[in-house]
Amino acid sequence: MSDRPIRIGVQLHPQQADYAQIRKAVIRAEEMGVDVLFNWDHFYPLYGDEDGKHFECWTMLAAWAEQTSRVEIGALVTCNSYRNPNLLADMARTVDHISDGRLILGIGSGWAERDYTEYGYLFGTAGSRLDDLGEALPVIEARWEQLNPAPTRKIPVLIGGGGEKKTLKFVARHADIWHTFVQGDDLAHKIDVLRGHCASGGRDLADIEISVGVGGRGREGRLPDAPEVEGRPLHDLGARLFTLGIGGPDYDLSVAEPWIAWRDALNAVS
């Protein structure tokens, strides 16, 4: 875990903006040197005008795959409930090829009830949605083994969430990246829980990149602390991917600049 380089991610919230504004933000983020660009998988805005402009996740990722040449791309995160897992595996494989091997499959169990009810999906319970995710993950992996052509690489799987009995067990079994928003003592505790699940499954925790959300210009508008203040304690606990959320329509990416500089400084001496 300690040997991993620091990476900086940006999640561009695909809401309250025209697509031309999103496209410009993608170009700017790659030019700045961001390592990973995420969107999210929802059908309606998560804040602001609840009926405001919003765009679909996976068609957007395919466009980003053509538009960019270096940055990794993915959803933070895909809702497992919205697509048959075999179809999702094929979609991911296709975007993987379009991007020349830069896709991350971010996935979670889902939570936004309006998405489910408006689009006709069964909302169920938090437990049933997690059970569905647990069933889907090996199906996705098996489909990747059958597709022709095969994915260009082992597509990294990112699992979001922090449930200790189910989600972190899925992370230990299936994920290359674990994403969370918890920090401090809560993060230390959950890493210990994840370490235990890895040990039970015969896996090394060091195989899993720990990703942490550190705020940004979106949702409630909380700006992250300076990376030396907020990022260093997370880094010391094992986090290596630090992701900032950026809202539209202006997509002010200046908040990422100190984090990119911090990344470069620490990676240069590691």
Short mmCIF file of N, CA and C in Angstrom, two decimals, residues 96-266:
data_model
loop_
_atom_site.label_atom_id
_atom_site.label_comp_id
_atom_site.label_asym_id
_atom_site.label_seq_id
_atom_site.Cartn_x
_atom_site.Cartn_y
_atom_site.Cartn_z
N ASP A 96 -13.82 0.10 -22.32
CA ASP A 96 -12.41 -0.24 -22.12
C ASP A 96 -11.67 -0.22 -23.45
N HIS A 97 -12.24 -0.81 -24.48
CA HIS A 97 -11.60 -0.81 -25.80
C HIS A 97 -11.58 0.59 -26.43
N ILE A 98 -12.70 1.30 -26.33
CA ILE A 98 -12.74 2.65 -26.91
C ILE A 98 -11.66 3.53 -26.30
N SER A 99 -11.41 3.35 -25.01
CA SER A 99 -10.44 4.19 -24.29
C SER A 99 -9.02 3.66 -24.35
N ASP A 100 -8.80 2.53 -25.03
CA ASP A 100 -7.49 1.89 -25.04
C ASP A 100 -7.04 1.52 -23.63
N GLY A 101 -7.97 0.99 -22.85
CA GLY A 101 -7.61 0.43 -21.56
C GLY A 101 -7.55 1.41 -20.42
N ARG A 102 -8.49 2.37 -20.38
CA ARG A 102 -8.45 3.39 -19.32
C ARG A 102 -9.72 3.40 -18.46
N LEU A 103 -10.57 2.40 -18.61
CA LEU A 103 -11.81 2.37 -17.84
C LEU A 103 -11.60 1.74 -16.47
N ILE A 104 -12.21 2.35 -15.47
CA ILE A 104 -12.38 1.75 -14.15
C ILE A 104 -13.87 1.46 -13.98
N LEU A 105 -14.21 0.23 -13.60
CA LEU A 105 -15.62 -0.08 -13.34
C LEU A 105 -15.91 0.22 -11.87
N GLY A 106 -16.45 1.40 -11.61
CA GLY A 106 -16.93 1.73 -10.28
C GLY A 106 -18.34 1.23 -10.13
N ILE A 107 -18.64 0.56 -9.01
CA ILE A 107 -19.96 -0.03 -8.85
C ILE A 107 -20.37 -0.02 -7.37
N GLY A 108 -21.67 0.12 -7.15
CA GLY A 108 -22.22 0.08 -5.82
C GLY A 108 -23.64 -0.46 -5.87
N SER A 109 -24.27 -0.58 -4.72
CA SER A 109 -25.57 -1.24 -4.64
C SER A 109 -26.74 -0.33 -4.94
N GLY A 110 -26.53 1.01 -4.96
CA GLY A 110 -27.61 1.94 -5.27
C GLY A 110 -28.34 2.43 -4.03
N TRP A 111 -28.89 3.66 -4.14
CA TRP A 111 -29.57 4.25 -2.97
C TRP A 111 -30.60 5.32 -3.33
N ALA A 112 -30.53 5.89 -4.53
CA ALA A 112 -31.38 7.05 -4.86
C ALA A 112 -32.78 6.57 -5.26
N GLU A 113 -33.73 6.66 -4.34
CA GLU A 113 -35.04 6.06 -4.55
C GLU A 113 -35.76 6.65 -5.74
N ARG A 114 -35.61 7.93 -6.01
CA ARG A 114 -36.32 8.53 -7.13
C ARG A 114 -35.90 7.89 -8.45
N ASP A 115 -34.61 7.61 -8.59
CA ASP A 115 -34.14 6.94 -9.81
C ASP A 115 -34.89 5.64 -10.03
N TYR A 116 -35.03 4.88 -8.98
CA TYR A 116 -35.69 3.58 -9.07
C TYR A 116 -37.17 3.73 -9.44
N THR A 117 -37.86 4.59 -8.71
CA THR A 117 -39.31 4.68 -8.91
C THR A 117 -39.66 5.30 -10.26
N GLU A 118 -38.94 6.34 -10.66
CA GLU A 118 -39.23 7.01 -11.94
C GLU A 118 -38.90 6.13 -13.14
N TYR A 119 -37.88 5.29 -13.02
CA TYR A 119 -37.44 4.46 -14.15
C TYR A 119 -37.93 3.02 -14.06
N GLY A 120 -38.73 2.72 -13.04
CA GLY A 120 -39.38 1.42 -12.99
C GLY A 120 -38.55 0.28 -12.42
N TYR A 121 -37.53 0.59 -11.61
CA TYR A 121 -36.74 -0.45 -10.97
C TYR A 121 -37.30 -0.74 -9.58
N LEU A 122 -37.15 -1.96 -9.14
CA LEU A 122 -37.57 -2.34 -7.79
C LEU A 122 -36.56 -1.80 -6.79
N PHE A 123 -37.04 -0.95 -5.86
CA PHE A 123 -36.13 -0.33 -4.90
C PHE A 123 -35.68 -1.31 -3.83
N GLY A 124 -36.58 -2.15 -3.36
CA GLY A 124 -36.21 -3.14 -2.37
C GLY A 124 -35.75 -2.50 -1.07
N THR A 125 -34.77 -3.13 -0.44
CA THR A 125 -34.20 -2.64 0.80
C THR A 125 -32.69 -2.50 0.63
N ALA A 126 -32.05 -1.81 1.56
CA ALA A 126 -30.59 -1.70 1.50
C ALA A 126 -29.95 -3.08 1.50
N GLY A 127 -30.50 -3.99 2.30
CA GLY A 127 -29.95 -5.34 2.35
C GLY A 127 -30.14 -6.11 1.06
N SER A 128 -31.34 -5.99 0.46
CA SER A 128 -31.58 -6.72 -0.79
C SER A 128 -30.73 -6.17 -1.93
N ARG A 129 -30.52 -4.85 -1.94
CA ARG A 129 -29.68 -4.27 -2.99
C ARG A 129 -28.23 -4.71 -2.84
N LEU A 130 -27.76 -4.82 -1.61
CA LEU A 130 -26.41 -5.32 -1.38
C LEU A 130 -26.29 -6.79 -1.79
N ASP A 131 -27.31 -7.58 -1.48
CA ASP A 131 -27.29 -8.99 -1.90
C ASP A 131 -27.24 -9.09 -3.42
N ASP A 132 -27.99 -8.23 -4.10
CA ASP A 132 -27.96 -8.23 -5.57
C ASP A 132 -26.56 -7.88 -6.09
N LEU A 133 -25.92 -6.93 -5.44
CA LEU A 133 -24.56 -6.58 -5.85
C LEU A 133 -23.62 -7.76 -5.66
N GLY A 134 -23.74 -8.44 -4.53
CA GLY A 134 -22.90 -9.60 -4.28
C GLY A 134 -23.08 -10.69 -5.32
N GLU A 135 -24.31 -10.85 -5.81
CA GLU A 135 -24.56 -11.84 -6.86
C GLU A 135 -24.05 -11.38 -8.22
N ALA A 136 -24.08 -10.08 -8.46
CA ALA A 136 -23.71 -9.55 -9.78
C ALA A 136 -22.21 -9.57 -10.02
N LEU A 137 -21.41 -9.32 -8.99
CA LEU A 137 -19.97 -9.17 -9.19
C LEU A 137 -19.32 -10.39 -9.85
N PRO A 138 -19.57 -11.61 -9.39
CA PRO A 138 -18.97 -12.76 -10.10
C PRO A 138 -19.54 -12.98 -11.50
N VAL A 139 -20.79 -12.56 -11.72
CA VAL A 139 -21.36 -12.66 -13.07
C VAL A 139 -20.60 -11.74 -14.03
N ILE A 140 -20.32 -10.53 -13.58
CA ILE A 140 -19.55 -9.58 -14.39
C ILE A 140 -18.18 -10.15 -14.71
N GLU A 141 -17.51 -10.68 -13.70
CA GLU A 141 -16.17 -11.24 -13.91
C GLU A 141 -16.21 -12.42 -14.88
N ALA A 142 -17.24 -13.26 -14.75
CA ALA A 142 -17.35 -14.41 -15.65
C ALA A 142 -17.62 -13.98 -17.08
N ARG A 143 -18.45 -12.96 -17.27
CA ARG A 143 -18.75 -12.48 -18.62
C ARG A 143 -17.50 -11.91 -19.27
N TRP A 144 -16.67 -11.21 -18.52
CA TRP A 144 -15.42 -10.69 -19.09
C TRP A 144 -14.54 -11.82 -19.63
N GLU A 145 -14.61 -13.00 -19.00
CA GLU A 145 -13.81 -14.14 -19.46
C GLU A 145 -14.34 -14.71 -20.78
N GLN A 146 -15.60 -14.40 -21.11
CA GLN A 146 -16.23 -15.00 -22.28
C GLN A 146 -16.28 -14.08 -23.49
N LEU A 147 -16.09 -12.78 -23.30
CA LEU A 147 -16.30 -11.82 -24.37
C LEU A 147 -15.20 -11.91 -25.43
N ASN A 148 -15.59 -11.64 -26.66
CA ASN A 148 -14.66 -11.62 -27.78
C ASN A 148 -14.87 -10.34 -28.58
N PRO A 149 -13.88 -9.44 -28.60
CA PRO A 149 -12.57 -9.57 -27.96
C PRO A 149 -12.65 -9.40 -26.46
N ALA A 150 -11.66 -9.93 -25.79
CA ALA A 150 -11.57 -9.78 -24.34
C ALA A 150 -11.25 -8.33 -23.99
N PRO A 151 -11.46 -7.93 -22.75
CA PRO A 151 -11.00 -6.60 -22.33
C PRO A 151 -9.52 -6.43 -22.61
N THR A 152 -9.10 -5.19 -22.78
CA THR A 152 -7.69 -4.92 -23.08
C THR A 152 -6.79 -5.19 -21.89
N ARG A 153 -7.35 -5.20 -20.69
CA ARG A 153 -6.59 -5.46 -19.47
C ARG A 153 -7.57 -6.01 -18.45
N LYS A 154 -7.07 -6.39 -17.28
CA LYS A 154 -7.97 -6.70 -16.19
C LYS A 154 -8.60 -5.39 -15.76
N ILE A 155 -9.88 -5.21 -16.08
CA ILE A 155 -10.54 -3.95 -15.79
C ILE A 155 -10.59 -3.75 -14.28
N PRO A 156 -10.02 -2.65 -13.78
CA PRO A 156 -10.07 -2.43 -12.33
C PRO A 156 -11.51 -2.23 -11.87
N VAL A 157 -11.83 -2.89 -10.77
CA VAL A 157 -13.15 -2.75 -10.16
C VAL A 157 -13.02 -1.88 -8.91
N LEU A 158 -13.81 -0.82 -8.87
CA LEU A 158 -13.91 0.05 -7.70
C LEU A 158 -15.25 -0.20 -7.05
N ILE A 159 -15.26 -0.50 -5.78
CA ILE A 159 -16.51 -0.66 -5.04
C ILE A 159 -16.62 0.48 -4.04
N GLY A 160 -17.76 1.14 -4.04
CA GLY A 160 -18.00 2.24 -3.12
C GLY A 160 -18.89 1.81 -1.97
N GLY A 161 -18.61 2.33 -0.79
CA GLY A 161 -19.43 2.05 0.38
C GLY A 161 -18.59 1.51 1.52
N GLY A 162 -19.18 1.51 2.71
CA GLY A 162 -18.41 1.13 3.88
C GLY A 162 -19.06 0.14 4.80
N GLY A 163 -20.14 -0.51 4.38
CA GLY A 163 -20.78 -1.50 5.23
C GLY A 163 -19.82 -2.61 5.59
N GLU A 164 -19.71 -2.92 6.87
CA GLU A 164 -18.64 -3.79 7.33
C GLU A 164 -18.94 -5.28 7.13
N LYS A 165 -20.22 -5.67 7.15
CA LYS A 165 -20.55 -7.08 7.03
C LYS A 165 -20.62 -7.56 5.58
N LYS A 166 -21.11 -6.69 4.69
CA LYS A 166 -21.29 -7.11 3.30
C LYS A 166 -20.36 -6.36 2.34
N THR A 167 -20.46 -5.02 2.32
CA THR A 167 -19.73 -4.25 1.31
C THR A 167 -18.23 -4.49 1.40
N LEU A 168 -17.65 -4.40 2.59
CA LEU A 168 -16.20 -4.56 2.70
C LEU A 168 -15.78 -6.00 2.41
N LYS A 169 -16.67 -6.95 2.62
CA LYS A 169 -16.38 -8.33 2.22
C LYS A 169 -16.34 -8.44 0.70
N PHE A 170 -17.26 -7.73 0.01
CA PHE A 170 -17.23 -7.71 -1.46
C PHE A 170 -15.93 -7.05 -1.94
N VAL A 171 -15.53 -5.98 -1.27
CA VAL A 171 -14.29 -5.30 -1.64
C VAL A 171 -13.12 -6.28 -1.55
N ALA A 172 -13.04 -7.02 -0.45
CA ALA A 172 -11.94 -7.96 -0.27
C ALA A 172 -11.93 -9.04 -1.34
N ARG A 173 -13.10 -9.44 -1.80
CA ARG A 173 -13.18 -10.52 -2.78
C ARG A 173 -12.99 -10.05 -4.21
N HIS A 174 -13.46 -8.83 -4.53
CA HIS A 174 -13.60 -8.47 -5.94
C HIS A 174 -12.91 -7.16 -6.35
N ALA A 175 -12.61 -6.27 -5.42
CA ALA A 175 -12.24 -4.91 -5.81
C ALA A 175 -10.73 -4.73 -5.95
N ASP A 176 -10.39 -3.84 -6.85
CA ASP A 176 -9.02 -3.33 -6.97
C ASP A 176 -8.89 -1.98 -6.27
N ILE A 177 -10.03 -1.30 -6.11
CA ILE A 177 -10.08 0.01 -5.46
C ILE A 177 -11.28 0.02 -4.52
N TRP A 178 -11.10 0.55 -3.32
CA TRP A 178 -12.21 0.77 -2.41
C TRP A 178 -12.36 2.27 -2.21
N HIS A 179 -13.60 2.77 -2.45
CA HIS A 179 -13.86 4.20 -2.30
C HIS A 179 -14.75 4.45 -1.10
N THR A 180 -14.38 5.49 -0.32
CA THR A 180 -15.14 5.86 0.86
C THR A 180 -15.07 7.36 1.07
N PHE A 181 -16.00 7.87 1.86
CA PHE A 181 -15.98 9.28 2.26
C PHE A 181 -15.61 9.43 3.73
N VAL A 182 -15.40 8.34 4.45
CA VAL A 182 -15.08 8.45 5.87
C VAL A 182 -13.62 8.85 6.04
N GLN A 183 -13.33 9.46 7.17
CA GLN A 183 -11.98 9.92 7.44
C GLN A 183 -11.64 9.65 8.91
N GLY A 184 -10.42 9.99 9.30
CA GLY A 184 -10.01 9.91 10.68
C GLY A 184 -10.12 8.52 11.27
N ASP A 185 -10.60 8.47 12.52
CA ASP A 185 -10.69 7.20 13.23
C ASP A 185 -11.64 6.23 12.53
N ASP A 186 -12.68 6.77 11.89
CA ASP A 186 -13.62 5.90 11.18
C ASP A 186 -12.92 5.20 10.02
N LEU A 187 -12.07 5.92 9.30
CA LEU A 187 -11.34 5.31 8.20
C LEU A 187 -10.38 4.25 8.72
N ALA A 188 -9.65 4.56 9.80
CA ALA A 188 -8.72 3.59 10.37
C ALA A 188 -9.45 2.31 10.76
N HIS A 189 -10.64 2.46 11.37
CA HIS A 189 -11.41 1.30 11.79
C HIS A 189 -11.84 0.46 10.58
N LYS A 190 -12.36 1.13 9.55
CA LYS A 190 -12.86 0.37 8.40
C LYS A 190 -11.71 -0.30 7.64
N ILE A 191 -10.55 0.33 7.62
CA ILE A 191 -9.40 -0.33 7.00
C ILE A 191 -9.04 -1.60 7.77
N ASP A 192 -9.13 -1.54 9.09
CA ASP A 192 -8.88 -2.74 9.89
C ASP A 192 -9.90 -3.84 9.59
N VAL A 193 -11.16 -3.44 9.43
CA VAL A 193 -12.19 -4.43 9.08
C VAL A 193 -11.90 -5.03 7.71
N LEU A 194 -11.55 -4.17 6.76
CA LEU A 194 -11.22 -4.66 5.42
C LEU A 194 -10.00 -5.58 5.46
N ARG A 195 -9.02 -5.24 6.27
CA ARG A 195 -7.83 -6.09 6.41
C ARG A 195 -8.24 -7.48 6.90
N GLY A 196 -9.19 -7.52 7.85
CA GLY A 196 -9.65 -8.81 8.34
C GLY A 196 -10.35 -9.63 7.27
N HIS A 197 -11.20 -8.97 6.46
CA HIS A 197 -11.87 -9.69 5.37
C HIS A 197 -10.85 -10.19 4.35
N CYS A 198 -9.82 -9.38 4.07
CA CYS A 198 -8.78 -9.82 3.14
C CYS A 198 -8.05 -11.04 3.68
N ALA A 199 -7.72 -11.01 4.96
CA ALA A 199 -7.01 -12.13 5.57
C ALA A 199 -7.85 -13.41 5.51
N SER A 200 -9.15 -13.26 5.77
CA SER A 200 -10.04 -14.43 5.72
C SER A 200 -10.11 -15.03 4.33
N GLY A 201 -9.99 -14.18 3.31
CA GLY A 201 -10.07 -14.65 1.93
C GLY A 201 -8.72 -14.92 1.29
N GLY A 202 -7.65 -14.82 2.05
CA GLY A 202 -6.33 -15.10 1.51
C GLY A 202 -5.82 -14.03 0.57
N ARG A 203 -6.23 -12.78 0.83
CA ARG A 203 -5.81 -11.69 -0.05
C ARG A 203 -5.02 -10.67 0.75
N ASP A 204 -4.09 -10.00 0.09
CA ASP A 204 -3.28 -8.97 0.72
C ASP A 204 -3.99 -7.63 0.58
N LEU A 205 -4.18 -6.92 1.69
CA LEU A 205 -4.80 -5.60 1.64
C LEU A 205 -4.04 -4.67 0.71
N ALA A 206 -2.75 -4.86 0.57
CA ALA A 206 -1.94 -4.00 -0.29
C ALA A 206 -2.36 -4.08 -1.76
N ASP A 207 -3.12 -5.11 -2.11
CA ASP A 207 -3.61 -5.24 -3.49
C ASP A 207 -4.73 -4.26 -3.81
N ILE A 208 -5.29 -3.62 -2.78
CA ILE A 208 -6.46 -2.76 -2.94
C ILE A 208 -6.06 -1.31 -2.73
N GLU A 209 -6.34 -0.48 -3.72
CA GLU A 209 -6.08 0.96 -3.61
C GLU A 209 -7.21 1.60 -2.80
N ILE A 210 -6.86 2.41 -1.82
CA ILE A 210 -7.86 3.07 -0.99
C ILE A 210 -8.10 4.47 -1.52
N SER A 211 -9.35 4.75 -1.84
CA SER A 211 -9.78 6.01 -2.45
C SER A 211 -10.68 6.75 -1.48
N VAL A 212 -10.43 8.05 -1.30
CA VAL A 212 -11.19 8.84 -0.35
C VAL A 212 -11.70 10.11 -1.02
N GLY A 213 -12.97 10.43 -0.80
CA GLY A 213 -13.52 11.69 -1.25
C GLY A 213 -13.09 12.81 -0.32
N VAL A 214 -12.59 13.91 -0.88
CA VAL A 214 -12.06 15.01 -0.06
C VAL A 214 -12.76 16.34 -0.35
N GLY A 215 -14.03 16.28 -0.77
CA GLY A 215 -14.77 17.52 -0.98
C GLY A 215 -14.56 18.08 -2.38
N GLY A 216 -14.77 19.38 -2.52
CA GLY A 216 -14.65 20.03 -3.82
C GLY A 216 -15.71 21.10 -3.97
N ARG A 217 -15.92 21.53 -5.20
CA ARG A 217 -16.91 22.58 -5.47
C ARG A 217 -18.19 21.95 -5.99
N GLY A 218 -18.98 21.43 -5.08
CA GLY A 218 -20.23 20.78 -5.47
C GLY A 218 -21.06 20.48 -4.25
N ARG A 219 -22.27 20.00 -4.45
CA ARG A 219 -23.20 19.67 -3.38
C ARG A 219 -23.33 20.82 -2.41
N GLU A 220 -22.79 20.68 -1.21
CA GLU A 220 -22.93 21.74 -0.22
C GLU A 220 -21.85 22.80 -0.35
N GLY A 221 -20.98 22.67 -1.32
CA GLY A 221 -19.98 23.69 -1.57
C GLY A 221 -18.80 23.66 -0.61
N ARG A 222 -18.66 22.57 0.18
CA ARG A 222 -17.54 22.51 1.10
C ARG A 222 -16.25 22.35 0.34
N LEU A 223 -15.32 23.28 0.56
CA LEU A 223 -14.01 23.15 -0.06
C LEU A 223 -13.12 22.30 0.84
N PRO A 224 -12.29 21.47 0.24
CA PRO A 224 -11.38 20.67 1.06
C PRO A 224 -10.33 21.55 1.72
N ASP A 225 -9.82 21.08 2.84
CA ASP A 225 -8.68 21.75 3.43
C ASP A 225 -7.47 21.60 2.51
N ALA A 226 -6.43 22.36 2.78
CA ALA A 226 -5.19 22.20 2.03
C ALA A 226 -4.75 20.74 2.10
N PRO A 227 -4.21 20.20 1.02
CA PRO A 227 -3.86 18.78 1.03
C PRO A 227 -2.88 18.40 2.14
N GLU A 228 -2.01 19.33 2.53
CA GLU A 228 -1.08 19.03 3.62
C GLU A 228 -1.84 18.81 4.93
N VAL A 229 -3.02 19.46 5.06
CA VAL A 229 -3.81 19.35 6.29
C VAL A 229 -4.77 18.17 6.21
N GLU A 230 -5.50 18.05 5.12
CA GLU A 230 -6.50 17.00 5.00
C GLU A 230 -5.94 15.74 4.38
N GLY A 231 -5.10 15.90 3.36
CA GLY A 231 -4.62 14.74 2.64
C GLY A 231 -3.58 13.93 3.38
N ARG A 232 -2.71 14.59 4.13
CA ARG A 232 -1.61 13.87 4.76
C ARG A 232 -2.08 12.85 5.78
N PRO A 233 -3.04 13.21 6.68
CA PRO A 233 -3.51 12.16 7.60
C PRO A 233 -4.15 10.97 6.88
N LEU A 234 -4.88 11.24 5.80
CA LEU A 234 -5.48 10.15 5.03
C LEU A 234 -4.40 9.32 4.36
N HIS A 235 -3.38 9.99 3.85
CA HIS A 235 -2.25 9.30 3.23
C HIS A 235 -1.56 8.40 4.25
N ASP A 236 -1.38 8.90 5.45
CA ASP A 236 -0.70 8.12 6.48
C ASP A 236 -1.50 6.87 6.87
N LEU A 237 -2.82 6.93 6.72
CA LEU A 237 -3.66 5.77 6.99
C LEU A 237 -3.66 4.77 5.83
N GLY A 238 -3.22 5.21 4.66
CA GLY A 238 -3.16 4.30 3.52
C GLY A 238 -3.88 4.76 2.28
N ALA A 239 -4.59 5.89 2.32
CA ALA A 239 -5.29 6.38 1.13
C ALA A 239 -4.28 6.80 0.07
N ARG A 240 -4.59 6.50 -1.18
CA ARG A 240 -3.70 6.89 -2.28
C ARG A 240 -4.44 7.58 -3.42
N LEU A 241 -5.74 7.43 -3.51
CA LEU A 241 -6.53 8.12 -4.53
C LEU A 241 -7.44 9.11 -3.81
N PHE A 242 -7.28 10.40 -4.14
CA PHE A 242 -8.02 11.47 -3.48
C PHE A 242 -8.91 12.14 -4.53
N THR A 243 -10.23 12.12 -4.31
CA THR A 243 -11.16 12.56 -5.33
C THR A 243 -11.97 13.75 -4.87
N LEU A 244 -12.02 14.77 -5.72
CA LEU A 244 -12.76 16.00 -5.47
C LEU A 244 -14.00 16.04 -6.36
N GLY A 245 -15.14 16.42 -5.79
CA GLY A 245 -16.36 16.57 -6.57
C GLY A 245 -16.50 17.99 -7.08
N ILE A 246 -16.83 18.14 -8.36
CA ILE A 246 -16.94 19.45 -8.99
C ILE A 246 -18.31 19.57 -9.65
N GLY A 247 -19.08 20.57 -9.26
CA GLY A 247 -20.41 20.77 -9.81
C GLY A 247 -20.45 21.76 -10.95
N GLY A 248 -21.48 21.65 -11.78
CA GLY A 248 -21.71 22.56 -12.89
C GLY A 248 -22.59 23.73 -12.45
N PRO A 249 -22.84 24.66 -13.37
CA PRO A 249 -22.45 24.59 -14.78
C PRO A 249 -21.05 25.11 -15.11
N ASP A 250 -20.38 25.75 -14.15
CA ASP A 250 -19.09 26.37 -14.48
C ASP A 250 -17.92 25.41 -14.33
N TYR A 251 -18.03 24.37 -13.49
CA TYR A 251 -16.98 23.39 -13.27
C TYR A 251 -15.63 24.07 -12.99
N ASP A 252 -15.58 24.71 -11.85
CA ASP A 252 -14.36 25.41 -11.42
C ASP A 252 -13.36 24.37 -10.90
N LEU A 253 -12.35 24.09 -11.73
CA LEU A 253 -11.38 23.05 -11.41
C LEU A 253 -10.18 23.58 -10.63
N SER A 254 -10.19 24.85 -10.28
CA SER A 254 -9.03 25.41 -9.58
C SER A 254 -8.79 24.71 -8.26
N VAL A 255 -9.83 24.15 -7.65
CA VAL A 255 -9.69 23.46 -6.38
C VAL A 255 -8.76 22.26 -6.48
N ALA A 256 -8.60 21.71 -7.69
CA ALA A 256 -7.73 20.54 -7.87
C ALA A 256 -6.26 20.90 -7.97
N GLU A 257 -5.95 22.16 -8.26
CA GLU A 257 -4.56 22.53 -8.52
C GLU A 257 -3.62 22.25 -7.34
N PRO A 258 -3.97 22.65 -6.09
CA PRO A 258 -3.04 22.33 -4.99
C PRO A 258 -2.90 20.84 -4.74
N TRP A 259 -3.95 20.08 -5.01
CA TRP A 259 -3.87 18.64 -4.82
C TRP A 259 -2.95 17.99 -5.85
N ILE A 260 -2.98 18.48 -7.08
CA ILE A 260 -2.08 17.96 -8.10
C ILE A 260 -0.63 18.30 -7.75
N ALA A 261 -0.39 19.52 -7.28
CA ALA A 261 0.96 19.91 -6.87
C ALA A 261 1.45 19.06 -5.70
N TRP A 262 0.56 18.81 -4.75
CA TRP A 262 0.89 17.96 -3.59
C TRP A 262 1.23 16.55 -4.05
N ARG A 263 0.44 16.01 -4.95
CA ARG A 263 0.71 14.68 -5.51
C ARG A 263 2.10 14.63 -6.12
N ASP A 264 2.40 15.61 -6.95
CA ASP A 264 3.68 15.59 -7.65
C ASP A 264 4.86 15.69 -6.68
N ALA A 265 4.70 16.50 -5.64
CA ALA A 265 5.78 16.67 -4.67
C ALA A 265 6.03 15.37 -3.90
N LEU A 266 4.94 14.72 -3.43
CA LEU A 266 5.13 13.49 -2.66
C LEU A 266 5.57 12.32 -3.52
#
